[in-house]
Amino acid sequence: VGFMLASHPDVLTEIINRMVDNISDPVLATTLKNTVNTAVQQRTTVGLTGLAVALYSGISWMGNLREAIRAQYRDVWERKADEKEKVYFKYTRDF
């Protein structure tokens, strides 16, 4: 969205104006306007950060799903200390 808004400044201005018109507090409106402009200016950083968070969340979700399925087939709920694997191996496999 940041890349699209940066290439169409008229659309960005219209969106910001509509948001600001619906806010009665001028300080909040200015803060919101500055926040949106900063997010669009920093679109690459925001996008890469979002992708990193989504990747980490997805990998963690896959790990939790794998552990839940494994737990259903185990007789004993808790795993032994020697069965635990290294963190980097676990994330690599889940990826």
Short mmCIF file of C-alpha atoms in Angstrom, two decimals:
data_model
loop_
_atom_site.label_atom_id
_atom_site.label_comp_id
_atom_site.label_asym_id
_atom_site.label_seq_id
_atom_site.Cartn_x
_atom_site.Cartn_y
_atom_site.Cartn_z
CA VAL A 1 0.00 0.00 0.00
CA GLY A 2 2.91 2.33 0.79
CA PHE A 3 4.39 1.89 -2.68
CA MET A 4 1.01 2.49 -4.33
CA LEU A 5 0.36 5.62 -2.25
CA ALA A 6 3.87 6.96 -2.93
CA SER A 7 3.30 6.65 -6.68
CA HIS A 8 -0.15 8.30 -6.44
CA PRO A 9 0.25 11.35 -4.16
CA ASP A 10 -3.23 12.64 -5.04
CA VAL A 11 -4.80 9.47 -3.59
CA LEU A 12 -2.63 9.80 -0.47
CA THR A 13 -3.71 13.41 -0.01
CA GLU A 14 -7.38 12.47 -0.43
CA ILE A 15 -7.12 9.63 2.11
CA ILE A 16 -5.35 11.84 4.65
CA ASN A 17 -7.88 14.66 4.17
CA ARG A 18 -10.81 12.29 4.71
CA MET A 19 -9.24 10.92 7.90
CA VAL A 20 -8.41 14.38 9.24
CA ASP A 21 -11.91 15.68 8.47
CA ASN A 22 -13.43 12.98 10.69
CA ILE A 23 -11.25 13.80 13.70
CA SER A 24 -12.29 16.75 15.85
CA ASP A 25 -9.03 17.06 17.84
CA PRO A 26 -6.50 19.04 15.75
CA VAL A 27 -3.50 17.62 17.65
CA LEU A 28 -4.62 14.05 17.00
CA ALA A 29 -5.33 14.88 13.35
CA THR A 30 -1.82 16.31 12.90
CA THR A 31 -0.27 13.31 14.62
CA LEU A 32 -2.22 10.91 12.42
CA LYS A 33 -1.29 12.84 9.28
CA ASN A 34 2.40 12.80 10.23
CA THR A 35 2.25 9.09 11.08
CA VAL A 36 0.71 8.17 7.72
CA ASN A 37 3.23 10.33 5.84
CA THR A 38 6.13 8.78 7.75
CA ALA A 39 4.85 5.26 7.07
CA VAL A 40 4.59 5.99 3.35
CA GLN A 41 8.07 7.57 3.30
CA GLN A 42 9.50 4.58 5.17
CA ARG A 43 7.56 2.04 3.09
CA THR A 44 10.54 -0.21 2.42
CA THR A 45 11.45 -0.48 6.10
CA VAL A 46 7.83 -0.98 7.12
CA GLY A 47 7.38 -3.64 4.44
CA LEU A 48 10.53 -5.55 5.34
CA THR A 49 9.68 -5.41 9.04
CA GLY A 50 6.18 -6.70 8.29
CA LEU A 51 7.57 -9.54 6.21
CA ALA A 52 10.04 -10.48 8.94
CA VAL A 53 7.30 -10.52 11.58
CA ALA A 54 5.01 -12.55 9.30
CA LEU A 55 7.80 -15.04 8.58
CA TYR A 56 8.62 -15.45 12.27
CA SER A 57 4.93 -15.83 13.15
CA GLY A 58 4.38 -18.36 10.40
CA ILE A 59 7.39 -20.43 11.42
CA SER A 60 6.32 -20.35 15.08
CA TRP A 61 2.79 -21.32 14.08
CA MET A 62 4.09 -24.29 12.09
CA GLY A 63 6.24 -25.38 15.04
CA ASN A 64 3.30 -25.20 17.43
CA LEU A 65 1.10 -27.12 15.01
CA ARG A 66 3.77 -29.80 14.62
CA GLU A 67 4.15 -30.11 18.40
CA ALA A 68 0.38 -30.34 18.86
CA ILE A 69 0.09 -33.14 16.33
CA ARG A 70 3.02 -34.97 17.90
CA ALA A 71 1.50 -34.56 21.37
CA GLN A 72 -1.63 -36.37 20.26
CA TYR A 73 0.37 -39.46 19.41
CA ARG A 74 2.58 -39.55 22.52
CA ASP A 75 1.77 -41.63 25.56
CA VAL A 76 3.52 -39.16 27.85
CA TRP A 77 2.73 -35.48 27.41
CA GLU A 78 6.09 -34.00 28.38
CA ARG A 79 9.16 -34.68 26.28
CA LYS A 80 12.43 -35.78 27.86
CA ALA A 81 15.30 -33.32 28.05
CA ASP A 82 17.41 -35.35 25.61
CA GLU A 83 14.58 -35.28 23.01
CA LYS A 84 14.58 -31.50 22.75
CA GLU A 85 16.27 -30.17 19.64
CA LYS A 86 18.35 -27.05 19.10
CA VAL A 87 16.44 -23.85 18.36
CA TYR A 88 18.13 -23.10 15.04
CA PHE A 89 17.47 -26.64 13.78
CA LYS A 90 13.83 -26.44 14.84
CA TYR A 91 13.24 -23.11 13.03
CA THR A 92 15.07 -24.31 9.93
CA ARG A 93 12.95 -27.43 9.75
CA ASP A 94 9.72 -25.50 10.36
CA PHE A 95 10.66 -23.05 7.62
#
